[in-house]
JSON list of C-alpha atoms in Angstrom, two decimals:
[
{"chain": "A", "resi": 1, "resn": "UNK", "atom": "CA", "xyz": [152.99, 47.38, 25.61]},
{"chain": "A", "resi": 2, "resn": "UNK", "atom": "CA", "xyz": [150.52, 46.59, 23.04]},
{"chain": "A", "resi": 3, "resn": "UNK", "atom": "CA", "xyz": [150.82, 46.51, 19.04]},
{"chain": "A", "resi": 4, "resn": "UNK", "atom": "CA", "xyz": [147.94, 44.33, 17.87]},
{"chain": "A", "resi": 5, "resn": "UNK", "atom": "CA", "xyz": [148.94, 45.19, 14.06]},
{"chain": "A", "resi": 6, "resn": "UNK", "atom": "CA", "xyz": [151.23, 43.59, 13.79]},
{"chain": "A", "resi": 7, "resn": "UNK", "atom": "CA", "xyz": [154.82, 43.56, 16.44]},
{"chain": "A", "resi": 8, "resn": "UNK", "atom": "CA", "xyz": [153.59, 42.72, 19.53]},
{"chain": "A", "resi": 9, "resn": "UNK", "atom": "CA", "xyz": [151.11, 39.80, 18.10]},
{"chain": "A", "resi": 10, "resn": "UNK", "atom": "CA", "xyz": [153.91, 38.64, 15.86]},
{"chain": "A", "resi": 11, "resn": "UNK", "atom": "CA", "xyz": [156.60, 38.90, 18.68]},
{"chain": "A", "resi": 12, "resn": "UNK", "atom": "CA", "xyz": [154.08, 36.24, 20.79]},
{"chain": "A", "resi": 13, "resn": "UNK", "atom": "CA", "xyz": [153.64, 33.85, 17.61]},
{"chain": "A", "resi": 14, "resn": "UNK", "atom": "CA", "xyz": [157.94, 34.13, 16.98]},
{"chain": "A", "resi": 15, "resn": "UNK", "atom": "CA", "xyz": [158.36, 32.95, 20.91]},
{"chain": "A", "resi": 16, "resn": "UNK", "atom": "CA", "xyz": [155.31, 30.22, 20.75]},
{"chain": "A", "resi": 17, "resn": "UNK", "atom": "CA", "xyz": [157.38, 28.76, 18.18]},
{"chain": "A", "resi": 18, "resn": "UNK", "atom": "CA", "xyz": [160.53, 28.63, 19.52]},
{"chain": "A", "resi": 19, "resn": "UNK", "atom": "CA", "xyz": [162.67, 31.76, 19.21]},
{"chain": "A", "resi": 20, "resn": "UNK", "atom": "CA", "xyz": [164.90, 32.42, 21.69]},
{"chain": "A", "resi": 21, "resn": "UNK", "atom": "CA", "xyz": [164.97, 35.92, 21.97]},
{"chain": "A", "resi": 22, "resn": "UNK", "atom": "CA", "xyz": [164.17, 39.45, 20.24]},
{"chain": "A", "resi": 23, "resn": "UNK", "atom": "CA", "xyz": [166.00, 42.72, 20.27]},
{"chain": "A", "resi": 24, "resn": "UNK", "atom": "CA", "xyz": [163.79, 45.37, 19.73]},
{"chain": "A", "resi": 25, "resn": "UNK", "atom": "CA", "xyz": [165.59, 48.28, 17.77]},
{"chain": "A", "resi": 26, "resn": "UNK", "atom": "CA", "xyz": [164.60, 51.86, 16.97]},
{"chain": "A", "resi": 27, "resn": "UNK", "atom": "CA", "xyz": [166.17, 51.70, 13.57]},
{"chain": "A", "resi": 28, "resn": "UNK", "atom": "CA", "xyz": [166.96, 49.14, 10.95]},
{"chain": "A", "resi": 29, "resn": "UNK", "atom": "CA", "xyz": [170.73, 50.15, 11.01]},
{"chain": "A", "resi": 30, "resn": "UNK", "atom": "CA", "xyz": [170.43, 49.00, 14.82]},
{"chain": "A", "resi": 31, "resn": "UNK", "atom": "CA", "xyz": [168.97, 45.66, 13.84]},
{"chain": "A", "resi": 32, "resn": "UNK", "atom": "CA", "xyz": [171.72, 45.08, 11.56]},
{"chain": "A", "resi": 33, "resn": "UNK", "atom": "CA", "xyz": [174.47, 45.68, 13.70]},
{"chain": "A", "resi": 34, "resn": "UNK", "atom": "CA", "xyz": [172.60, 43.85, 16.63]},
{"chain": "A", "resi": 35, "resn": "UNK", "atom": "CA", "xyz": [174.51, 40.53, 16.25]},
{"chain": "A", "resi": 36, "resn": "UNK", "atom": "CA", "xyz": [176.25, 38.34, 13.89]},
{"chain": "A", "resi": 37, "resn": "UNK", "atom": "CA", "xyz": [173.75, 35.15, 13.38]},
{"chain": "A", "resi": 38, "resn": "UNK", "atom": "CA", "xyz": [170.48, 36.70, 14.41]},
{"chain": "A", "resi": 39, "resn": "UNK", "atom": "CA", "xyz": [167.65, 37.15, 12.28]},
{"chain": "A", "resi": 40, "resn": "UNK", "atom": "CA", "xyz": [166.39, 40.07, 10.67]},
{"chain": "A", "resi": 41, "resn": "UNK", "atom": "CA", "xyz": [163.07, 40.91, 10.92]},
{"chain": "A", "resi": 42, "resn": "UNK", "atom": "CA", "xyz": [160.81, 44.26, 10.74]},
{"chain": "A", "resi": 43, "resn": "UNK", "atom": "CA", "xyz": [158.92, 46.85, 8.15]},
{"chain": "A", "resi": 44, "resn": "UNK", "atom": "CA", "xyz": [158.95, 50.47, 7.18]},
{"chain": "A", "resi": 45, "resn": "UNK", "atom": "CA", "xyz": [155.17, 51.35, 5.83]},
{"chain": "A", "resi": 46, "resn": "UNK", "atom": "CA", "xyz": [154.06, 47.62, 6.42]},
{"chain": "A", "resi": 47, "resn": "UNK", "atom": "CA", "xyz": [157.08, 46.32, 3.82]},
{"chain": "A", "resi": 48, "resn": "UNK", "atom": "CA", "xyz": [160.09, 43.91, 4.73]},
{"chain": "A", "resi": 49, "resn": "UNK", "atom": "CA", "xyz": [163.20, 46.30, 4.50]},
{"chain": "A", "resi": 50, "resn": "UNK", "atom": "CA", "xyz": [165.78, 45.36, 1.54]},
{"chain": "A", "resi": 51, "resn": "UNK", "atom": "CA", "xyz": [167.92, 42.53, 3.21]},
{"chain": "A", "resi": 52, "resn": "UNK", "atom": "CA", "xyz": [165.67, 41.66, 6.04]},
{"chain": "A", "resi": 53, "resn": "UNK", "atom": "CA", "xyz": [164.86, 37.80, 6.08]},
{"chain": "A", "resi": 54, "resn": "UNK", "atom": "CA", "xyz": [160.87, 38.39, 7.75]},
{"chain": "A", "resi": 55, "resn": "UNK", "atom": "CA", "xyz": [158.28, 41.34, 7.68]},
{"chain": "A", "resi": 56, "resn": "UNK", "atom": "CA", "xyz": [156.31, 42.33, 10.24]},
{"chain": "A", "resi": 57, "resn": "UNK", "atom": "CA", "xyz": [153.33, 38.97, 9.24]},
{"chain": "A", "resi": 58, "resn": "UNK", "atom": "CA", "xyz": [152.49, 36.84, 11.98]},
{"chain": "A", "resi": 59, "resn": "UNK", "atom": "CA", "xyz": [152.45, 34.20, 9.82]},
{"chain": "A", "resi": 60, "resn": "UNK", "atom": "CA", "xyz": [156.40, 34.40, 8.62]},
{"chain": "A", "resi": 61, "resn": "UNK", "atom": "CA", "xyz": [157.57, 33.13, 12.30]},
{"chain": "A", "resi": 62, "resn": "UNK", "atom": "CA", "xyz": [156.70, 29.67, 11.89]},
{"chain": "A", "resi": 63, "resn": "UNK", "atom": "CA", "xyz": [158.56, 26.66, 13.47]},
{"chain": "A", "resi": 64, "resn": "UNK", "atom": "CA", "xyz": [160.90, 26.12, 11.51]},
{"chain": "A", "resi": 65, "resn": "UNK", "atom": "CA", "xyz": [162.02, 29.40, 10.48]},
{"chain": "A", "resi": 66, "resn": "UNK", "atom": "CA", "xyz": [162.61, 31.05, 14.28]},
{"chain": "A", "resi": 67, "resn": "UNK", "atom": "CA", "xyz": [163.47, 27.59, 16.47]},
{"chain": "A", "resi": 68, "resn": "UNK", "atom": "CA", "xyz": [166.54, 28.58, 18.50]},
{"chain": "A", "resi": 69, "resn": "UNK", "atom": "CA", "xyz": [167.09, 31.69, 16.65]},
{"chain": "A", "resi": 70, "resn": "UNK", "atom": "CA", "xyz": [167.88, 35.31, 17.74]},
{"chain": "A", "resi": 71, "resn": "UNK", "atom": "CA", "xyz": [165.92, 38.27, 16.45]},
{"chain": "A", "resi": 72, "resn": "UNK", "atom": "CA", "xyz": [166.56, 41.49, 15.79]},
{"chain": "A", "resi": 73, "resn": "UNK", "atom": "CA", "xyz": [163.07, 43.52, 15.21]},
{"chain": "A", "resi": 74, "resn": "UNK", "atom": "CA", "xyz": [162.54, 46.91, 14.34]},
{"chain": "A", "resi": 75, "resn": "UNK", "atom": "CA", "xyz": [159.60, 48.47, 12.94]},
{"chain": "A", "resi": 76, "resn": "UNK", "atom": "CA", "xyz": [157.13, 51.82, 12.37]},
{"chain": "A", "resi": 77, "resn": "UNK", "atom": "CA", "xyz": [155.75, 51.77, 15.52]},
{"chain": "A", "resi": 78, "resn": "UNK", "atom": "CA", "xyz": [156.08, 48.81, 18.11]},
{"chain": "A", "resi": 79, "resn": "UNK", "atom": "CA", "xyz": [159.60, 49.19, 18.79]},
{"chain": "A", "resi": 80, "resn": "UNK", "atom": "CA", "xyz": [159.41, 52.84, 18.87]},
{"chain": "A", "resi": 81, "resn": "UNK", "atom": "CA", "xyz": [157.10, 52.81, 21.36]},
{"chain": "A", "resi": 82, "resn": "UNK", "atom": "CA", "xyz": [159.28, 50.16, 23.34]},
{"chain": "A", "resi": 83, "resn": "UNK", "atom": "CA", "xyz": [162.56, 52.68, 22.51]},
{"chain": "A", "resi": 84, "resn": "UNK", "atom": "CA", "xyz": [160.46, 54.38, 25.68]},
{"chain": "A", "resi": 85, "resn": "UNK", "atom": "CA", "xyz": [160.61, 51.99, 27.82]},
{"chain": "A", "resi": 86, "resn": "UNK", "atom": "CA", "xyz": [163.61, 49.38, 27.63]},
{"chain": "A", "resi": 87, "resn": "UNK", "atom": "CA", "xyz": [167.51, 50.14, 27.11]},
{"chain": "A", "resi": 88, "resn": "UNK", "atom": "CA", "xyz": [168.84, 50.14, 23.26]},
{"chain": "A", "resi": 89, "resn": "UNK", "atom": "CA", "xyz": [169.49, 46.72, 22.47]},
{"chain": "A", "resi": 90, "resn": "UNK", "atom": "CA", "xyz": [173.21, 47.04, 21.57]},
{"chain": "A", "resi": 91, "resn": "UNK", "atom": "CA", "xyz": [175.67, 46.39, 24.15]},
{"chain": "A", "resi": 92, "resn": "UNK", "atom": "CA", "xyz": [177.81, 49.16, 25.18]},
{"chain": "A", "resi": 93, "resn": "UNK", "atom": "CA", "xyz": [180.37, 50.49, 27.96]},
{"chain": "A", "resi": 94, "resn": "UNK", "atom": "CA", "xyz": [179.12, 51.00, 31.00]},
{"chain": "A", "resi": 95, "resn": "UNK", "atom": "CA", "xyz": [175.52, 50.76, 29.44]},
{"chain": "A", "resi": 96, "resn": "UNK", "atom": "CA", "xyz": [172.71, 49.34, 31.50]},
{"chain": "A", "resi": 97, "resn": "UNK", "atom": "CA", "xyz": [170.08, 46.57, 30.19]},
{"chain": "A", "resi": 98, "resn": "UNK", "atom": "CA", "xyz": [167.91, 46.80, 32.79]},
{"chain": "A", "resi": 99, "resn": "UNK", "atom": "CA", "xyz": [164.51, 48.74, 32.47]},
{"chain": "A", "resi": 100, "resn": "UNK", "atom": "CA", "xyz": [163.30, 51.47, 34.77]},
{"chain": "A", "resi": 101, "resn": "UNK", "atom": "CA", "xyz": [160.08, 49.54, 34.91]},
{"chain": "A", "resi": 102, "resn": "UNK", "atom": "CA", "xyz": [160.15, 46.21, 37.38]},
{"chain": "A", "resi": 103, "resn": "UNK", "atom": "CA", "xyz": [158.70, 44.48, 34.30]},
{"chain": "A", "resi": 104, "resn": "UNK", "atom": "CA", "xyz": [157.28, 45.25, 30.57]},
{"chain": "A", "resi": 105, "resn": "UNK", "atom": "CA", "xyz": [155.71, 42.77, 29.10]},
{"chain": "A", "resi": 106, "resn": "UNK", "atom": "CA", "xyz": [153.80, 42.37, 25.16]},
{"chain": "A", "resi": 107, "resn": "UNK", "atom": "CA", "xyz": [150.41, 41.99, 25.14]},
{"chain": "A", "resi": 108, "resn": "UNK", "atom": "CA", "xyz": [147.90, 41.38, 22.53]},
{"chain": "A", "resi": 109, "resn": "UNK", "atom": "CA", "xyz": [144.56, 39.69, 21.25]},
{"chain": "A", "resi": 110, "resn": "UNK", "atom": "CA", "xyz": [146.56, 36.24, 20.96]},
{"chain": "A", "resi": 111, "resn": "UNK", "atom": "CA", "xyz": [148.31, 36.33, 25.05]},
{"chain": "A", "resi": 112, "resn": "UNK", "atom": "CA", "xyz": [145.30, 38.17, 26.32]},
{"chain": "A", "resi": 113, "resn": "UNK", "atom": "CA", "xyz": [144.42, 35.42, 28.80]},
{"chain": "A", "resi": 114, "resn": "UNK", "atom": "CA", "xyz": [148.36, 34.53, 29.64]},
{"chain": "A", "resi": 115, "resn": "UNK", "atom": "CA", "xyz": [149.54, 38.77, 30.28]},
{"chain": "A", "resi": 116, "resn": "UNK", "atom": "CA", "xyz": [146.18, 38.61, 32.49]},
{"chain": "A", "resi": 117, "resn": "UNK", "atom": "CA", "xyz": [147.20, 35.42, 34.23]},
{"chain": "A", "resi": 118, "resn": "UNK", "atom": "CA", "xyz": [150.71, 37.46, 34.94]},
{"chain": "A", "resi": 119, "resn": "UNK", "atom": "CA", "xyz": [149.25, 40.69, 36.04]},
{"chain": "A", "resi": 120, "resn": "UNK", "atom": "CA", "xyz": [146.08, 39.97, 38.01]},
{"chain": "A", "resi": 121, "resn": "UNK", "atom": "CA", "xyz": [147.83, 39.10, 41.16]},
{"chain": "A", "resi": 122, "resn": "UNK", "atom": "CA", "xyz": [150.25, 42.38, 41.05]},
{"chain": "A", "resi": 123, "resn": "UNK", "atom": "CA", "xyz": [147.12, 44.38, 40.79]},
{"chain": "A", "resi": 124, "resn": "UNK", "atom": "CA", "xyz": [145.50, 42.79, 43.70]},
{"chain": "A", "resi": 125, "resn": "UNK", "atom": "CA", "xyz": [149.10, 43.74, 45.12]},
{"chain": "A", "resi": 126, "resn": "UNK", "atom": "CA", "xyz": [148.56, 47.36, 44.79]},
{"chain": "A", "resi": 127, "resn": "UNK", "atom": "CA", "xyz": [150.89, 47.35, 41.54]},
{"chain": "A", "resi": 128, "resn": "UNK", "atom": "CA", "xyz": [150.85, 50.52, 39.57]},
{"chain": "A", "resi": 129, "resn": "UNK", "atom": "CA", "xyz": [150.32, 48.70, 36.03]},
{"chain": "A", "resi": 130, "resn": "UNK", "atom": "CA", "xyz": [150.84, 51.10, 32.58]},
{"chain": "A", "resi": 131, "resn": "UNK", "atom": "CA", "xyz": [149.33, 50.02, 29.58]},
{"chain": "A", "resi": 132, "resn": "UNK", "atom": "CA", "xyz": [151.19, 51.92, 26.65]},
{"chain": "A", "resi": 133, "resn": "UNK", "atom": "CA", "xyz": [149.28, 51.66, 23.35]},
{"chain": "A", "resi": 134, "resn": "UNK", "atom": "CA", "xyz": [152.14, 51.76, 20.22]},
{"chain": "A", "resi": 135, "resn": "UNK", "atom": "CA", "xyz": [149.35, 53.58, 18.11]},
{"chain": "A", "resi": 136, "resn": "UNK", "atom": "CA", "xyz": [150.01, 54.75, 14.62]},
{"chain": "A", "resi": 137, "resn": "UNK", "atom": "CA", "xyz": [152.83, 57.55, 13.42]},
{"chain": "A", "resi": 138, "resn": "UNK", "atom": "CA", "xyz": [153.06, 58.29, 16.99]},
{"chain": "A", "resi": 139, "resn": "UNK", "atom": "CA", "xyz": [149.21, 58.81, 16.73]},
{"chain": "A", "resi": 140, "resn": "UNK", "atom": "CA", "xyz": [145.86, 56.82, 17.96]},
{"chain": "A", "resi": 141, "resn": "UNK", "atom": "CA", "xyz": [145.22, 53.36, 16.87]},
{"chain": "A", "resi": 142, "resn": "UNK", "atom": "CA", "xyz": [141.98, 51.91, 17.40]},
{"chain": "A", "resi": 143, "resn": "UNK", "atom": "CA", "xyz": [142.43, 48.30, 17.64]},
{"chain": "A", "resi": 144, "resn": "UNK", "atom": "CA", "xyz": [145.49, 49.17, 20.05]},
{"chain": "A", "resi": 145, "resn": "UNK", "atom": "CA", "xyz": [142.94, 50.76, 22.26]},
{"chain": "A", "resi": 146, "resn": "UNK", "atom": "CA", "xyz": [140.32, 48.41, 22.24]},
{"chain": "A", "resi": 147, "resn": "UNK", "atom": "CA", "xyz": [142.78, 45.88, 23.58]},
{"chain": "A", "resi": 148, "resn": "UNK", "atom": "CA", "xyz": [144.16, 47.70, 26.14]},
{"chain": "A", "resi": 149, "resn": "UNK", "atom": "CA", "xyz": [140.53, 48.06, 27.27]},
{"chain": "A", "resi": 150, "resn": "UNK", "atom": "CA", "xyz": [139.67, 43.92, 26.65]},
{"chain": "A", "resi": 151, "resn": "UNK", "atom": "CA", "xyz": [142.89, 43.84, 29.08]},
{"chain": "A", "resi": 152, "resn": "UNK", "atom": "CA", "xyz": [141.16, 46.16, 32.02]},
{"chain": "A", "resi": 153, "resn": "UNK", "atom": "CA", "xyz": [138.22, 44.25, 31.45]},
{"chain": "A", "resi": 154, "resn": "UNK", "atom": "CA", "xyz": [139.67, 40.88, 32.15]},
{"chain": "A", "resi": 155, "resn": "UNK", "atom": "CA", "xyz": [141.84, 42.46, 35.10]},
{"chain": "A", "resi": 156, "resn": "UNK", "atom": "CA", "xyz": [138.52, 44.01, 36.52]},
{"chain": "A", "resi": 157, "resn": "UNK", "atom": "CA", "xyz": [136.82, 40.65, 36.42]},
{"chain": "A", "resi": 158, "resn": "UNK", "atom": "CA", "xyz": [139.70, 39.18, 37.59]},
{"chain": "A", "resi": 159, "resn": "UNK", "atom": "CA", "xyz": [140.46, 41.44, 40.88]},
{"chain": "A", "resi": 160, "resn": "UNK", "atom": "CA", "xyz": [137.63, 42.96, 41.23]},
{"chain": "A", "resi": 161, "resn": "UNK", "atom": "CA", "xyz": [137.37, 46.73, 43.07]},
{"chain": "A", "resi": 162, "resn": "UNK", "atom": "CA", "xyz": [141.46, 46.16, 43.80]},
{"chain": "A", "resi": 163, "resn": "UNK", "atom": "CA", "xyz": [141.48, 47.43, 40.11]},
{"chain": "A", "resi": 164, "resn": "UNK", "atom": "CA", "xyz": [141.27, 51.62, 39.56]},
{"chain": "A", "resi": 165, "resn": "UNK", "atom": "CA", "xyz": [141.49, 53.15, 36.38]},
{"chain": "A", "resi": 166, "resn": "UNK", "atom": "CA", "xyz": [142.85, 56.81, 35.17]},
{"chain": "A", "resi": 167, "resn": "UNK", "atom": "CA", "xyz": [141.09, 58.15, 32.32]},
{"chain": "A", "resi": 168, "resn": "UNK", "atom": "CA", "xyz": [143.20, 56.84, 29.56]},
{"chain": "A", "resi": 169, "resn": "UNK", "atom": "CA", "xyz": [141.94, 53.15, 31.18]},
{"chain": "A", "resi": 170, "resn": "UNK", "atom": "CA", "xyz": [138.30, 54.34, 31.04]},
{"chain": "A", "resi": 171, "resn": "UNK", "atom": "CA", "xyz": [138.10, 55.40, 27.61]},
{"chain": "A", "resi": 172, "resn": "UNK", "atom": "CA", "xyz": [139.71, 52.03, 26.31]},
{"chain": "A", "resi": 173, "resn": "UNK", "atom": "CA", "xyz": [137.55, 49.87, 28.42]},
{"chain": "A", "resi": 174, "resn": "UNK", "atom": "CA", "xyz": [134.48, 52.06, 26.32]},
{"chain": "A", "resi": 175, "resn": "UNK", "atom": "CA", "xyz": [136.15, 51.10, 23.36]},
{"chain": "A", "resi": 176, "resn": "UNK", "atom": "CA", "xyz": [136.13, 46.94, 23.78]},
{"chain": "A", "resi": 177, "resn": "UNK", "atom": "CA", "xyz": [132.63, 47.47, 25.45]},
{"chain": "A", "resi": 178, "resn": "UNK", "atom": "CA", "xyz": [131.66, 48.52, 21.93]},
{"chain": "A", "resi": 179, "resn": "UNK", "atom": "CA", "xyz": [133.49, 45.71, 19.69]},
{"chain": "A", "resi": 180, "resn": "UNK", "atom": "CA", "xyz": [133.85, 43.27, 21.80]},
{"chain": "A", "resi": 181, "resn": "UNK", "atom": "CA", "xyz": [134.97, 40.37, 20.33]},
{"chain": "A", "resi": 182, "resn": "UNK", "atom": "CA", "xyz": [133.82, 41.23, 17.07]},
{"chain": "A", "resi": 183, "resn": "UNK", "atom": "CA", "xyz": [137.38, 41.73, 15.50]},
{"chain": "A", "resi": 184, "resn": "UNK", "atom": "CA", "xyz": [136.67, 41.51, 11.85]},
{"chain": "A", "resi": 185, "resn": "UNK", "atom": "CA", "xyz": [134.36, 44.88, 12.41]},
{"chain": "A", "resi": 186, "resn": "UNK", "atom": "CA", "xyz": [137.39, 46.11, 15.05]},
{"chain": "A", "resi": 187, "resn": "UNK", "atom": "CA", "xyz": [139.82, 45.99, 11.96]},
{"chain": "A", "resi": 188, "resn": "UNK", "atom": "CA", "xyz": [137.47, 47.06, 9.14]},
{"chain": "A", "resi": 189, "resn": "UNK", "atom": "CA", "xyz": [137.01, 50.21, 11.53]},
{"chain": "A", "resi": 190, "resn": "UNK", "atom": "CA", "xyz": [140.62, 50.64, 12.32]},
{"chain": "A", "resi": 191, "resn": "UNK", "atom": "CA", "xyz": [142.88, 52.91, 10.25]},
{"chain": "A", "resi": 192, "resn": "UNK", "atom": "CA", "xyz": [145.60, 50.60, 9.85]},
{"chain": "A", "resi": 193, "resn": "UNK", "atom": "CA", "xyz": [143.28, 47.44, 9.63]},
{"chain": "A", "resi": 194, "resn": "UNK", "atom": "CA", "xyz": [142.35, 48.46, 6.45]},
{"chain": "A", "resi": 195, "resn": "UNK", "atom": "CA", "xyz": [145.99, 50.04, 5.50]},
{"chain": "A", "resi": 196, "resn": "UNK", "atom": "CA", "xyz": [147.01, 46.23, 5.90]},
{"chain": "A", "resi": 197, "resn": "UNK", "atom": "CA", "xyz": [143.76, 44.69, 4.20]},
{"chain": "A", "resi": 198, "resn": "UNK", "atom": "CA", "xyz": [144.54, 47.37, 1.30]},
{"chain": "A", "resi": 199, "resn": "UNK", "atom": "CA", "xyz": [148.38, 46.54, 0.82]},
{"chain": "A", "resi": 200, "resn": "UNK", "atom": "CA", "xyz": [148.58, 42.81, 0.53]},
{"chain": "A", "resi": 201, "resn": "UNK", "atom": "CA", "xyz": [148.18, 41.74, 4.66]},
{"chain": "A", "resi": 202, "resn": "UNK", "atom": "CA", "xyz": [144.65, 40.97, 4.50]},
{"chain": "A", "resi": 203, "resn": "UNK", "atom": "CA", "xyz": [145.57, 37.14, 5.86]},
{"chain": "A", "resi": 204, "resn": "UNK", "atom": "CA", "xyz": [147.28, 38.71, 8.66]},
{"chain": "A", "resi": 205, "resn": "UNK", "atom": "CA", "xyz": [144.18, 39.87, 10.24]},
{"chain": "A", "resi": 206, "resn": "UNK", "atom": "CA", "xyz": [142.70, 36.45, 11.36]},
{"chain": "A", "resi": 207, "resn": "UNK", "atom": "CA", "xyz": [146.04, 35.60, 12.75]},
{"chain": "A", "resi": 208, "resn": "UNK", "atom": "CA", "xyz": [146.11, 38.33, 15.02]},
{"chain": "A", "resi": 209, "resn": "UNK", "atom": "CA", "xyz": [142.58, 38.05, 16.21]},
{"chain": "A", "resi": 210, "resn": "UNK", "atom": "CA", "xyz": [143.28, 34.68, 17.02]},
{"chain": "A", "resi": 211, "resn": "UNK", "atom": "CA", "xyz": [142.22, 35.09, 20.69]},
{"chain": "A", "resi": 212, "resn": "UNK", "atom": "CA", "xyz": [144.16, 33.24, 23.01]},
{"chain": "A", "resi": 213, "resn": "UNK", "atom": "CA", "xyz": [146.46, 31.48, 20.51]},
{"chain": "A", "resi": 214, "resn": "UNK", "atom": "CA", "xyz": [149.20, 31.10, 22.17]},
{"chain": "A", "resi": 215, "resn": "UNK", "atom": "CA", "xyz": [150.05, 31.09, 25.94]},
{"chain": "A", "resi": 216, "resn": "UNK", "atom": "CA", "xyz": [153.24, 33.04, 26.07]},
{"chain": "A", "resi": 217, "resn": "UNK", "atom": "CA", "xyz": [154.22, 36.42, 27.23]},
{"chain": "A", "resi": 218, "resn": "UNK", "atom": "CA", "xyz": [157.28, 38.31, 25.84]},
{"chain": "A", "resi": 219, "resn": "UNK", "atom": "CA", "xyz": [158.91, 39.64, 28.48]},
{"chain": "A", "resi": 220, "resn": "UNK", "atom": "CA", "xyz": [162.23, 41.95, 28.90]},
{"chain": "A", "resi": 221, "resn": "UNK", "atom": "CA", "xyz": [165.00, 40.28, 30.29]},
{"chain": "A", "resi": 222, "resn": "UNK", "atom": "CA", "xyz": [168.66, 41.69, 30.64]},
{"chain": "A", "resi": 223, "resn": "UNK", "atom": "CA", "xyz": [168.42, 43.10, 26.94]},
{"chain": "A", "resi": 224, "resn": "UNK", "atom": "CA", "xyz": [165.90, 41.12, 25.31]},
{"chain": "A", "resi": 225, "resn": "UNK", "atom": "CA", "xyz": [162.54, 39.91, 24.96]},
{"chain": "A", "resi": 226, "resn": "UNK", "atom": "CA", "xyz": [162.47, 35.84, 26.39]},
{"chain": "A", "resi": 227, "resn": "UNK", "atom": "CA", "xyz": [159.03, 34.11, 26.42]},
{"chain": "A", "resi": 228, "resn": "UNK", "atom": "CA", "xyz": [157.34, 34.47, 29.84]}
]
């Protein structure tokens, strides 16, 4: 799943630098009942939520603040989309953890080359791989796309003809073709690139075009996010 502004960049940065694990939760109630100890992090319209101790900002999950921690993440979109696609995070009776998918991953601009690393040989494995784009308001987000396409490319140059592509994968791979690498003109273009540049996130940017910045891979684990 990939939310390049800001969750699933973020969520790569928090597990570089040590977190332990992250819940993803639909709502903020469900990241405040998610576990005594854990941290709070998220957003509603880009802002920290009252009470929260991070926002959504790559640069909040430093070192020192996430080493060894828990976190419980909810936001606008990113763990909306993942509400799709993993178990609620809460334990309950009888409730499974497990996914219906053999794995989901995070991907974005910063783990482009690690998630590739991971899913190359699956493809050449005759895998069925789904790349779900968060998007925006549970509509299209540019920069989303474009990286889902800079992820076909790299699979495509990685496995060659093993790789086939719907539509959906077509269109995206059009997309990076056109930008590239040039992510400062990706953003500028993209809706919410400029709702962040416009609201006080401009410094985020960099940090999530920060290709390659890390070599982890969140990926779901019996009710969680680890690093992968």
């Amino acid at each position: 799943m990939i939310d390049v502004l800001r969750f699933t960049s973020s969520a790569a940065y928090a597990l570089a630098n040590g977190a332990r694990s992250i819940a993803p939760c639909a709502t903020l109630d469900e990241a405040r009942a998610y576990a005594p100890g854990a941290l709070l992090a998220g957003e509603r319209l880009g802002v920290r939520p009252e009470g929260f101790d991070l926002g959504n900002s790559p640069l909040e999950f430093t070192h020192d603040v996430v080493q060894g921690r828990d976190i419980a993440w909810s936001t606008t979109n990113g763990t909306q989309a993942l509400s799709f696609l993993v178990p609620h995070p809460i334990p309950r009776p009888f409730a499974s953890t497990s996914s219906p998918f053999r794995d989901v991953l995070l991907a974005s601009y910063v783990n482009l080359s690690a998630v590739t690393l991971l899913l190359a040989p699956r493809v050449e494995g005759d895998a069925t791989v789904a790349i779900v784009c968060a998007g925006r308001d549970g509509g299209f987000a540019l920069e989303d796309a474009a990286c889902a396409g800079a992820l076909v490319r790299r699979l495509r140059n990685a496995v060659g003809d093993r790789l086939t592509m719907n539509d959906g994968a077509r269109a995206c791979a059009c997309i990076d073709e056109a930008y590239g690498e040039d992510f400062a003109r990706l953003f500028r273009d993209a809706q919410h690139g400029r709702f962040l540049g416009e609201h006080g996130f401009g410094a985020d940017l960099p940090a999530c075009a920060a290709l390659d910045a890390v070599r982890v891979v969140p990926r779901w684990d019996g009710g969680r996010f680890v690093a992968g």
